[in-house]
Amino acid sequence: MTAFIGEFNCKLDEKGRLSIPSKLRAQFPEAVGNTLVVNRGFEKCLVLYTKEDWLDETAKLNAVDDFMSPDIRRFKRIFTNGANLVQIDGAQRILVPKKLLEYAELTAEVILVANGNKIELWDQAIYESELNVDAAEMSQLAQLFHQQRNQG
Amino acid sequence: MTAFIGEFNCKLDEKGRLSIPSKLRAQFPEAVGNTLVVNRGFEKCLVLYTKEDWLDETAKLNAVDDFMSPDIRRFKRIFTNGANLVQIDGAQRILVPKKLLEYAELTAEVILVANGNKIELWDQAIYESELNVDAAEMSQLAQLFHQQRNQG
DNA sequence: TGCAATTTCCCACAATTTCCCACAATCTCC
DNA sequence: GGAGATTGTGGGAAATTGTGGGAAATTGCA
């Protein structure tokens, strides 16, 4: 599994092309080649994976049997159906499908946030509000995290 | 885990380069190589880790599954959001990303404070006001610390 | 089949980053 | 205290990166 690190400001041009910062590009293992996968995130953002990591993710999902329940089938469908293959072009850019741009409300200023094997794409303004927490809320979140970690 | 000790005065040049004092550099284990991670601190400062220590920190976070809840995802994001890789150059300097410089209001005079596996970077003026405590306040803080440690 | 619109590929310029070198200041050892 | 070595600081130049736009190719529609 790849482990990406970094937060980057990027620009989306009018053609919907997003250039990958060289600092991030350098973190891709050679084997990745030029093919990535973009998908909708749970929040109003997009998620970028290497093709290999994406296949791992879907393999984990598919380990859960479809027979189990309609909800399982529905979740798997919804989670998977936004995924798109994208190619990195000669100028280190990817062309993000319009549908996904609209979903995450990406316009010009985009933030790439790498964490583990995922790279999230956020509209700058939305990202800032997501991260803007006051102390009270923060300690509540910490408590929640603490609980959920311990109950597994 | 690395254990750094010391407080150092450093200068930031106009290009955003911060030179690491040799006394501190000498404390890095050989294996660290030239790659470090900088991130925003909770207070108005930055935090520097070895890459290894940073990956340990995030591994703890990522032990909790993203599917669990939006709050979990948010909490993890808030923790890891500003992380960036930095390289130590031939003159023992790191280039701190502009975004982070602005966040911590670092200008010219910077204080490095090593503590455990973290090295905090503070603007000198801000650091001094942070440390400016009288005896009464200090003993009150100690009391608070004692209470909170014991209740977990 | 032809036209229009979109997509893909390619090139070029501007801005930033990285690398390198040199000098000044400090420290250490004799 | 002095000389040499090491460390800190600054800046210039080359290489790289990011950004934009144009032209060719492909697709879709009439």
mmCIF file of C-alpha atoms (C1' of nucleotides) in Angstrom:
data_model
loop_
_atom_site.group_PDB
_atom_site.id
_atom_site.type_symbol
_atom_site.label_atom_id
_atom_site.label_comp_id
_atom_site.label_asym_id
_atom_site.label_seq_id
_atom_site.Cartn_x
_atom_site.Cartn_y
_atom_site.Cartn_z
ATOM 1 C CA MET A 1 0.000 0.000 0.000
ATOM 2 C CA THR A 2 1.180 3.437 -0.905
ATOM 3 C CA ALA A 3 1.519 6.086 1.807
ATOM 4 C CA PHE A 4 1.164 9.587 0.461
ATOM 5 C CA ILE A 5 1.963 12.673 2.502
ATOM 6 C CA GLY A 6 1.237 16.288 1.735
ATOM 7 C CA GLU A 7 -1.215 19.111 1.306
ATOM 8 C CA PHE A 8 -1.058 21.069 -1.927
ATOM 9 C CA ASN A 9 -2.784 23.979 -3.607
ATOM 10 C CA CYS A 10 -3.627 23.303 -7.208
ATOM 11 C CA LYS A 11 -5.451 24.999 -9.997
ATOM 12 C CA LEU A 12 -8.067 23.610 -12.245
ATOM 13 C CA ASP A 13 -8.019 25.151 -15.713
ATOM 14 C CA GLU A 14 -11.101 25.824 -17.837
ATOM 15 C CA LYS A 15 -10.768 22.471 -19.508
ATOM 16 C CA GLY A 16 -11.141 20.629 -16.226
ATOM 17 C CA ARG A 17 -7.498 19.655 -16.054
ATOM 18 C CA LEU A 18 -5.826 19.415 -12.677
ATOM 19 C CA SER A 19 -2.071 19.400 -12.482
ATOM 20 C CA ILE A 20 -0.503 17.043 -9.975
ATOM 21 C CA PRO A 21 2.226 18.795 -7.965
ATOM 22 C CA SER A 22 5.609 17.263 -8.651
ATOM 23 C CA LYS A 23 6.114 16.653 -4.937
ATOM 24 C CA LEU A 24 3.120 14.376 -4.976
ATOM 25 C CA ARG A 25 3.899 12.821 -8.330
ATOM 26 C CA ALA A 26 7.301 11.859 -6.963
ATOM 27 C CA GLN A 27 5.608 9.775 -4.294
ATOM 28 C CA PHE A 28 3.912 7.485 -6.785
ATOM 29 C CA PRO A 29 5.678 4.170 -7.082
ATOM 30 C CA GLU A 30 7.071 3.612 -10.587
ATOM 31 C CA ALA A 31 4.709 0.745 -11.153
ATOM 32 C CA VAL A 32 1.707 3.088 -10.997
ATOM 33 C CA GLY A 33 2.344 4.268 -14.518
ATOM 34 C CA ASN A 34 -0.078 6.918 -15.666
ATOM 35 C CA THR A 35 -3.370 5.481 -14.588
ATOM 36 C CA LEU A 36 -5.274 6.588 -11.496
ATOM 37 C CA VAL A 37 -8.823 6.202 -10.207
ATOM 38 C CA VAL A 38 -11.047 9.088 -9.040
ATOM 39 C CA ASN A 39 -14.187 8.583 -7.065
ATOM 40 C CA ARG A 40 -16.682 10.540 -5.036
ATOM 41 C CA GLY A 41 -15.752 10.938 -1.389
ATOM 42 C CA PHE A 42 -18.235 10.611 1.449
ATOM 43 C CA GLU A 43 -17.982 14.320 2.075
ATOM 44 C CA LYS A 44 -18.168 16.948 -0.648
ATOM 45 C CA CYS A 45 -14.813 15.997 -2.106
ATOM 46 C CA LEU A 46 -13.239 13.554 -4.540
ATOM 47 C CA VAL A 47 -10.799 10.770 -3.792
ATOM 48 C CA LEU A 48 -7.855 9.713 -5.914
ATOM 49 C CA TYR A 49 -6.247 6.272 -5.695
ATOM 50 C CA THR A 50 -3.630 4.409 -7.611
ATOM 51 C CA LYS A 51 -5.334 1.769 -9.696
ATOM 52 C CA GLU A 52 -3.802 -0.944 -7.556
ATOM 53 C CA ASP A 53 -5.026 0.559 -4.285
ATOM 54 C CA TRP A 54 -8.481 1.027 -5.756
ATOM 55 C CA LEU A 55 -8.636 -2.632 -6.695
ATOM 56 C CA ASP A 56 -7.631 -3.509 -3.145
ATOM 57 C CA GLU A 57 -10.426 -1.340 -1.768
ATOM 58 C CA THR A 58 -13.044 -2.926 -3.968
ATOM 59 C CA ALA A 59 -11.726 -6.376 -3.136
ATOM 60 C CA LYS A 60 -12.367 -5.640 0.530
ATOM 61 C CA LEU A 61 -15.904 -4.551 -0.305
ATOM 62 C CA ASN A 62 -16.538 -7.604 -2.399
ATOM 63 C CA ALA A 63 -15.424 -9.832 0.408
ATOM 64 C CA VAL A 64 -18.841 -9.043 1.881
ATOM 65 C CA ASP A 65 -21.389 -11.286 0.243
ATOM 66 C CA ASP A 66 -24.131 -9.752 -1.881
ATOM 67 C CA PHE A 67 -26.625 -12.268 -0.552
ATOM 68 C CA MET A 68 -26.416 -10.636 2.842
ATOM 69 C CA SER A 69 -28.911 -7.812 2.351
ATOM 70 C CA PRO A 70 -30.250 -5.242 -0.089
ATOM 71 C CA ASP A 71 -28.427 -2.556 1.876
ATOM 72 C CA ILE A 72 -25.107 -4.260 1.300
ATOM 73 C CA ARG A 73 -25.789 -4.448 -2.410
ATOM 74 C CA ARG A 74 -26.937 -0.851 -2.526
ATOM 75 C CA PHE A 75 -23.937 0.458 -0.622
ATOM 76 C CA LYS A 76 -21.496 -1.395 -2.811
ATOM 77 C CA ARG A 77 -23.205 -0.107 -5.920
ATOM 78 C CA ILE A 78 -23.242 3.513 -4.797
ATOM 79 C CA PHE A 79 -19.714 3.404 -3.502
ATOM 80 C CA THR A 80 -18.318 1.911 -6.656
ATOM 81 C CA ASN A 81 -20.274 3.572 -9.406
ATOM 82 C CA GLY A 82 -18.621 6.968 -9.232
ATOM 83 C CA ALA A 83 -15.195 5.532 -9.947
ATOM 84 C CA ASN A 84 -13.470 6.682 -13.118
ATOM 85 C CA LEU A 85 -10.109 5.905 -14.629
ATOM 86 C CA VAL A 86 -7.998 8.969 -15.387
ATOM 87 C CA GLN A 87 -4.722 9.276 -17.259
ATOM 88 C CA ILE A 88 -1.832 11.521 -16.298
ATOM 89 C CA ASP A 89 -0.883 13.527 -19.396
ATOM 90 C CA GLY A 90 2.526 14.739 -20.538
ATOM 91 C CA ALA A 91 2.286 17.837 -18.348
ATOM 92 C CA GLN A 92 1.453 15.873 -15.173
ATOM 93 C CA ARG A 93 -2.235 16.674 -15.311
ATOM 94 C CA ILE A 94 -5.378 14.631 -15.020
ATOM 95 C CA LEU A 95 -8.686 15.376 -16.666
ATOM 96 C CA VAL A 96 -11.371 15.128 -14.010
ATOM 97 C CA PRO A 97 -14.809 14.047 -15.338
ATOM 98 C CA LYS A 98 -17.347 16.863 -15.273
ATOM 99 C CA LYS A 99 -19.841 14.920 -13.216
ATOM 100 C CA LEU A 100 -17.339 14.551 -10.425
ATOM 101 C CA LEU A 101 -16.250 18.177 -10.621
ATOM 102 C CA GLU A 102 -19.867 19.161 -10.116
ATOM 103 C CA TYR A 103 -20.328 16.736 -7.255
ATOM 104 C CA ALA A 104 -17.426 18.194 -5.285
ATOM 105 C CA GLU A 105 -18.098 21.748 -6.506
ATOM 106 C CA LEU A 106 -14.547 22.090 -7.708
ATOM 107 C CA THR A 107 -14.014 25.309 -9.593
ATOM 108 C CA ALA A 108 -10.565 26.865 -9.755
ATOM 109 C CA GLU A 109 -8.762 26.618 -6.435
ATOM 110 C CA VAL A 110 -8.384 22.998 -5.376
ATOM 111 C CA ILE A 111 -6.633 21.495 -2.368
ATOM 112 C CA LEU A 112 -5.053 18.056 -2.652
ATOM 113 C CA VAL A 113 -4.699 16.308 0.683
ATOM 114 C CA ALA A 114 -2.778 13.072 0.811
ATOM 115 C CA ASN A 115 -3.325 10.615 3.616
ATOM 116 C CA GLY A 116 -2.376 6.958 3.463
ATOM 117 C CA ASN A 117 -3.333 5.497 0.110
ATOM 118 C CA LYS A 118 -5.935 8.181 -0.572
ATOM 119 C CA ILE A 119 -5.612 11.660 -2.013
ATOM 120 C CA GLU A 120 -8.621 13.860 -1.402
ATOM 121 C CA LEU A 121 -9.547 16.748 -3.696
ATOM 122 C CA TRP A 122 -11.409 19.646 -2.113
ATOM 123 C CA ASP A 123 -12.649 23.005 -3.220
ATOM 124 C CA GLN A 124 -10.561 25.437 -1.209
ATOM 125 C CA ALA A 125 -13.432 27.213 0.527
ATOM 126 C CA ILE A 126 -15.207 23.988 1.462
ATOM 127 C CA TYR A 127 -11.977 22.493 2.758
ATOM 128 C CA GLU A 128 -11.349 25.411 5.030
ATOM 129 C CA SER A 129 -14.776 25.189 6.586
ATOM 130 C CA GLU A 130 -14.367 21.441 7.070
ATOM 131 C CA LEU A 131 -11.184 22.036 9.021
ATOM 132 C CA ASN A 132 -12.378 25.012 10.979
ATOM 133 C CA VAL A 133 -13.240 23.651 14.430
ATOM 134 C CA ASP A 134 -13.463 25.415 17.747
ATOM 135 C CA ALA A 135 -11.964 23.969 20.895
ATOM 136 C CA ALA A 136 -15.225 22.608 22.293
ATOM 137 C CA GLU A 137 -16.084 20.750 19.120
ATOM 138 C CA MET A 138 -12.569 19.442 18.891
ATOM 139 C CA SER A 139 -12.588 17.902 22.312
ATOM 140 C CA GLN A 140 -15.942 16.320 21.522
ATOM 141 C CA LEU A 141 -14.482 14.798 18.383
ATOM 142 C CA ALA A 142 -11.469 13.546 20.292
ATOM 143 C CA GLN A 143 -13.689 11.883 22.824
ATOM 144 C CA LEU A 144 -15.708 10.214 20.098
ATOM 145 C CA PHE A 145 -12.576 8.980 18.432
ATOM 146 C CA HIS A 146 -11.298 7.633 21.695
ATOM 147 C CA GLN A 147 -14.528 5.695 22.316
ATOM 148 C CA GLN A 148 -14.787 4.236 18.846
ATOM 149 C CA ARG A 149 -11.195 3.159 18.799
ATOM 150 C CA ASN A 150 -11.613 1.284 22.028
ATOM 151 C CA GLN A 151 -14.794 -0.479 21.053
ATOM 152 C CA GLY A 152 -13.244 -1.535 17.751
ATOM 153 C CA MET B 1 10.930 6.429 18.583
ATOM 154 C CA THR B 2 13.294 9.347 18.494
ATOM 155 C CA ALA B 3 13.731 11.564 21.566
ATOM 156 C CA PHE B 4 14.909 15.086 20.830
ATOM 157 C CA ILE B 5 16.082 17.524 23.460
ATOM 158 C CA GLY B 6 16.846 21.219 23.276
ATOM 159 C CA GLU B 7 15.708 24.711 22.434
ATOM 160 C CA PHE B 8 17.365 26.604 19.602
ATOM 161 C CA ASN B 9 17.202 29.998 17.943
ATOM 162 C CA CYS B 10 17.155 29.883 14.168
ATOM 163 C CA LYS B 11 16.735 32.216 11.272
ATOM 164 C CA LEU B 12 14.438 31.971 8.341
ATOM 165 C CA ASP B 13 15.757 33.546 5.152
ATOM 166 C CA GLU B 14 13.627 35.296 2.526
ATOM 167 C CA LYS B 15 13.230 32.101 0.565
ATOM 168 C CA GLY B 16 11.551 30.362 3.486
ATOM 169 C CA ARG B 17 14.563 28.229 4.317
ATOM 170 C CA LEU B 18 15.201 27.304 7.919
ATOM 171 C CA SER B 19 18.587 25.992 8.916
ATOM 172 C CA ILE B 20 18.650 23.141 11.395
ATOM 173 C CA PRO B 21 21.221 23.741 14.166
ATOM 174 C CA SER B 22 23.948 21.146 14.036
ATOM 175 C CA LYS B 23 23.305 20.217 17.669
ATOM 176 C CA LEU B 24 19.829 19.160 16.695
ATOM 177 C CA ARG B 25 20.850 17.598 13.412
ATOM 178 C CA ALA B 26 23.254 15.414 15.336
ATOM 179 C CA GLN B 27 20.331 13.945 17.267
ATOM 180 C CA PHE B 28 18.696 12.522 14.163
ATOM 181 C CA PRO B 29 19.296 8.818 13.805
ATOM 182 C CA GLU B 30 21.263 8.005 10.655
ATOM 183 C CA ALA B 31 18.310 6.162 9.220
ATOM 184 C CA VAL B 32 16.279 9.380 9.028
ATOM 185 C CA GLY B 33 18.167 10.408 5.940
ATOM 186 C CA ASN B 34 17.122 13.798 4.656
ATOM 187 C CA THR B 35 13.371 13.534 4.799
ATOM 188 C CA LEU B 36 11.222 15.093 7.507
ATOM 189 C CA VAL B 37 7.541 15.930 7.904
ATOM 190 C CA VAL B 38 6.198 19.352 8.952
ATOM 191 C CA ASN B 39 2.663 19.941 10.056
ATOM 192 C CA ARG B 40 0.537 22.592 11.695
ATOM 193 C CA GLY B 41 0.512 22.422 15.486
ATOM 194 C CA PHE B 42 -2.580 22.941 17.616
ATOM 195 C CA GLU B 43 -1.271 26.270 18.775
ATOM 196 C CA LYS B 44 0.136 28.857 16.426
ATOM 197 C CA CYS B 45 3.267 26.851 15.666
ATOM 198 C CA LEU B 46 4.520 24.108 13.365
ATOM 199 C CA VAL B 47 5.623 20.611 14.276
ATOM 200 C CA LEU B 48 8.476 18.671 12.767
ATOM 201 C CA TYR B 49 8.751 14.868 12.831
ATOM 202 C CA THR B 50 10.991 12.303 11.280
ATOM 203 C CA LYS B 51 9.095 10.600 8.499
ATOM 204 C CA GLU B 52 9.102 7.370 10.453
ATOM 205 C CA ASP B 53 7.607 8.937 13.560
ATOM 206 C CA TRP B 54 4.984 10.677 11.459
ATOM 207 C CA LEU B 55 3.937 7.423 9.852
ATOM 208 C CA ASP B 56 3.640 5.896 13.313
ATOM 209 C CA GLU B 57 1.361 8.718 14.399
ATOM 210 C CA THR B 58 -0.902 8.373 11.382
ATOM 211 C CA ALA B 59 -0.943 4.594 11.666
ATOM 212 C CA LYS B 60 -2.533 4.982 15.089
ATOM 213 C CA LEU B 61 -5.218 7.196 13.574
ATOM 214 C CA ASN B 62 -5.807 4.945 10.611
ATOM 215 C CA ALA B 63 -6.431 1.982 12.864
ATOM 216 C CA VAL B 64 -9.957 3.372 13.110
ATOM 217 C CA ASP B 65 -12.023 2.701 10.015
ATOM 218 C CA ASP B 66 -13.210 5.574 7.821
ATOM 219 C CA PHE B 67 -16.598 3.958 7.260
ATOM 220 C CA MET B 68 -17.405 4.373 10.935
ATOM 221 C CA SER B 69 -18.701 7.944 10.938
ATOM 222 C CA PRO B 70 -18.269 11.404 9.438
ATOM 223 C CA ASP B 71 -16.900 12.626 12.762
ATOM 224 C CA ILE B 72 -14.151 10.046 12.675
ATOM 225 C CA ARG B 73 -13.170 11.136 9.197
ATOM 226 C CA ARG B 74 -13.240 14.751 10.231
ATOM 227 C CA PHE B 75 -11.136 14.139 13.289
ATOM 228 C CA LYS B 76 -8.521 12.269 11.284
ATOM 229 C CA ARG B 77 -8.469 15.016 8.699
ATOM 230 C CA ILE B 78 -7.982 17.730 11.269
ATOM 231 C CA PHE B 79 -5.029 15.853 12.682
ATOM 232 C CA THR B 80 -3.233 15.108 9.482
ATOM 233 C CA ASN B 81 -4.324 17.961 7.258
ATOM 234 C CA GLY B 82 -1.268 20.141 6.841
ATOM 235 C CA ALA B 83 1.441 17.505 6.718
ATOM 236 C CA ASN B 84 4.159 18.053 4.146
ATOM 237 C CA LEU B 85 7.392 16.302 3.313
ATOM 238 C CA VAL B 86 10.516 18.456 3.475
ATOM 239 C CA GLN B 87 14.058 17.667 2.422
ATOM 240 C CA ILE B 88 17.183 18.730 4.265
ATOM 241 C CA ASP B 89 19.458 20.412 1.721
ATOM 242 C CA GLY B 90 23.238 20.428 1.481
ATOM 243 C CA ALA B 91 23.484 23.304 3.948
ATOM 244 C CA GLN B 92 21.323 21.607 6.608
ATOM 245 C CA ARG B 93 18.249 23.638 5.791
ATOM 246 C CA ILE B 94 14.647 22.766 5.138
ATOM 247 C CA LEU B 95 12.305 24.676 2.890
ATOM 248 C CA VAL B 96 9.099 25.271 4.829
ATOM 249 C CA PRO B 97 5.963 25.525 2.641
ATOM 250 C CA LYS B 98 4.586 29.057 2.448
ATOM 251 C CA LYS B 99 1.165 28.002 3.650
ATOM 252 C CA LEU B 100 2.598 26.729 6.900
ATOM 253 C CA LEU B 101 4.813 29.751 7.412
ATOM 254 C CA GLU B 102 1.737 31.916 7.198
ATOM 255 C CA TYR B 103 -0.205 29.710 9.574
ATOM 256 C CA ALA B 104 2.415 29.945 12.311
ATOM 257 C CA GLU B 105 3.295 33.548 11.436
ATOM 258 C CA LEU B 106 6.948 32.656 11.139
ATOM 259 C CA THR B 107 8.974 35.540 9.800
ATOM 260 C CA ALA B 108 12.669 35.789 10.624
ATOM 261 C CA GLU B 109 13.386 34.749 14.200
ATOM 262 C CA VAL B 110 12.258 31.195 14.860
ATOM 263 C CA ILE B 111 12.577 29.071 17.986
ATOM 264 C CA LEU B 112 12.928 25.314 17.662
ATOM 265 C CA VAL B 113 11.755 23.412 20.711
ATOM 266 C CA ALA B 114 12.474 19.714 20.797
ATOM 267 C CA ASN B 115 10.319 17.487 22.946
ATOM 268 C CA GLY B 116 10.059 13.734 22.565
ATOM 269 C CA ASN B 117 9.618 12.815 18.934
ATOM 270 C CA LYS B 118 8.343 16.282 18.050
ATOM 271 C CA ILE B 119 10.143 19.507 17.271
ATOM 272 C CA GLU B 120 7.983 22.596 17.486
ATOM 273 C CA LEU B 121 8.704 25.727 15.461
ATOM 274 C CA TRP B 122 7.577 29.023 16.946
ATOM 275 C CA ASP B 123 7.842 32.630 15.987
ATOM 276 C CA GLN B 124 10.066 34.114 18.670
ATOM 277 C CA ALA B 125 7.631 36.768 19.871
ATOM 278 C CA ILE B 126 4.690 34.381 20.022
ATOM 279 C CA TYR B 127 6.758 31.797 21.839
ATOM 280 C CA GLU B 128 7.804 34.240 24.504
ATOM 281 C CA SER B 129 4.260 35.288 25.238
ATOM 282 C CA GLU B 130 3.211 31.625 25.353
ATOM 283 C CA LEU B 131 5.868 30.929 27.969
ATOM 284 C CA ASN B 132 5.161 34.016 29.947
ATOM 285 C CA VAL B 133 3.481 32.571 33.033
ATOM 286 C CA ASP B 134 3.675 33.665 36.631
ATOM 287 C CA ALA B 135 4.164 31.231 39.482
ATOM 288 C CA ALA B 136 0.500 31.191 40.504
ATOM 289 C CA GLU B 137 -0.722 30.347 37.036
ATOM 290 C CA MET B 138 1.938 27.690 36.707
ATOM 291 C CA SER B 139 0.903 25.899 39.846
ATOM 292 C CA GLN B 140 -2.710 26.070 38.754
ATOM 293 C CA LEU B 141 -1.770 24.495 35.438
ATOM 294 C CA ALA B 142 0.127 21.768 37.253
ATOM 295 C CA GLN B 143 -2.933 21.010 39.341
ATOM 296 C CA LEU B 144 -5.102 20.781 36.256
ATOM 297 C CA PHE B 145 -2.590 18.510 34.594
ATOM 298 C CA HIS B 146 -2.557 16.253 37.622
ATOM 299 C CA GLN B 147 -6.333 15.971 37.708
ATOM 300 C CA GLN B 148 -6.772 15.285 34.019
ATOM 301 C CA ARG B 149 -4.003 12.720 33.923
ATOM 302 C CA ASN B 150 -5.564 10.746 36.732
ATOM 303 C CA GLN B 151 -9.061 10.727 35.332
ATOM 304 C CA GLY B 152 -7.782 9.525 31.956
ATOM 305 C "C1'" DT C 1 -21.495 11.996 -45.451
ATOM 306 C "C1'" DG C 2 -20.433 16.392 -43.691
ATOM 307 C "C1'" DC C 3 -20.340 19.675 -40.057
ATOM 308 C "C1'" DA C 4 -19.794 20.983 -35.338
ATOM 309 C "C1'" DA C 5 -18.311 20.196 -30.863
ATOM 310 C "C1'" DT C 6 -15.515 18.056 -27.788
ATOM 311 C "C1'" DT C 7 -11.397 15.822 -26.548
ATOM 312 C "C1'" DT C 8 -6.562 14.831 -26.812
ATOM 313 C "C1'" DC C 9 -2.019 15.889 -27.728
ATOM 314 C "C1'" DC C 10 1.693 18.995 -28.092
ATOM 315 C "C1'" DC C 11 4.412 23.094 -27.603
ATOM 316 C "C1'" DA C 12 6.029 27.341 -25.363
ATOM 317 C "C1'" DC C 13 6.621 30.769 -21.940
ATOM 318 C "C1'" DA C 14 6.735 32.395 -17.190
ATOM 319 C "C1'" DA C 15 7.521 31.499 -12.550
ATOM 320 C "C1'" DT C 16 9.234 28.907 -9.144
ATOM 321 C "C1'" DT C 17 12.349 25.768 -7.147
ATOM 322 C "C1'" DT C 18 16.608 23.551 -6.546
ATOM 323 C "C1'" DC C 19 21.293 23.322 -6.611
ATOM 324 C "C1'" DC C 20 25.618 25.232 -5.973
ATOM 325 C "C1'" DC C 21 29.148 28.259 -4.437
ATOM 326 C "C1'" DA C 22 31.201 31.695 -1.495
ATOM 327 C "C1'" DC C 23 31.804 34.440 2.456
ATOM 328 C "C1'" DA C 24 31.042 35.478 7.343
ATOM 329 C "C1'" DA C 25 30.590 34.047 11.926
ATOM 330 C "C1'" DT C 26 31.253 30.941 15.472
ATOM 331 C "C1'" DC C 27 33.242 27.238 17.840
ATOM 332 C "C1'" DT C 28 36.949 24.138 19.203
ATOM 333 C "C1'" DC C 29 41.245 22.595 20.080
ATOM 334 C "C1'" DC C 30 45.879 23.405 20.854
ATOM 335 C "C1'" DG D 1 44.577 33.673 22.637
ATOM 336 C "C1'" DG D 2 45.099 32.214 17.939
ATOM 337 C "C1'" DA D 3 44.418 29.325 13.925
ATOM 338 C "C1'" DG D 4 41.847 26.002 11.685
ATOM 339 C "C1'" DA D 5 37.631 23.723 11.157
ATOM 340 C "C1'" DT D 6 32.857 23.766 11.198
ATOM 341 C "C1'" DT D 7 28.448 26.059 10.888
ATOM 342 C "C1'" DG D 8 25.227 29.565 9.385
ATOM 343 C "C1'" DT D 9 23.708 32.859 5.821
ATOM 344 C "C1'" DG D 10 22.988 34.785 1.444
ATOM 345 C "C1'" DG D 11 22.527 35.018 -3.363
ATOM 346 C "C1'" DG D 12 22.992 33.704 -8.385
ATOM 347 C "C1'" DA D 13 22.110 30.587 -12.150
ATOM 348 C "C1'" DA D 14 20.325 26.542 -14.107
ATOM 349 C "C1'" DA D 15 16.828 23.298 -14.246
ATOM 350 C "C1'" DT D 16 12.267 22.069 -13.429
ATOM 351 C "C1'" DT D 17 7.401 22.866 -12.990
ATOM 352 C "C1'" DG D 18 2.959 24.952 -13.763
ATOM 353 C "C1'" DT D 19 -0.134 27.096 -16.851
ATOM 354 C "C1'" DG D 20 -2.195 28.382 -20.981
ATOM 355 C "C1'" DG D 21 -3.445 27.962 -25.580
ATOM 356 C "C1'" DG D 22 -3.465 26.124 -30.359
ATOM 357 C "C1'" DA D 23 -3.996 22.485 -33.629
ATOM 358 C "C1'" DA D 24 -5.087 17.874 -34.792
ATOM 359 C "C1'" DA D 25 -7.984 14.025 -34.100
ATOM 360 C "C1'" DT D 26 -12.006 11.908 -32.707
ATOM 361 C "C1'" DT D 27 -16.754 11.656 -31.729
ATOM 362 C "C1'" DG D 28 -21.585 12.647 -32.189
ATOM 363 C "C1'" DC D 29 -25.394 14.349 -34.574
ATOM 364 C "C1'" DA D 30 -28.111 15.709 -38.389
#
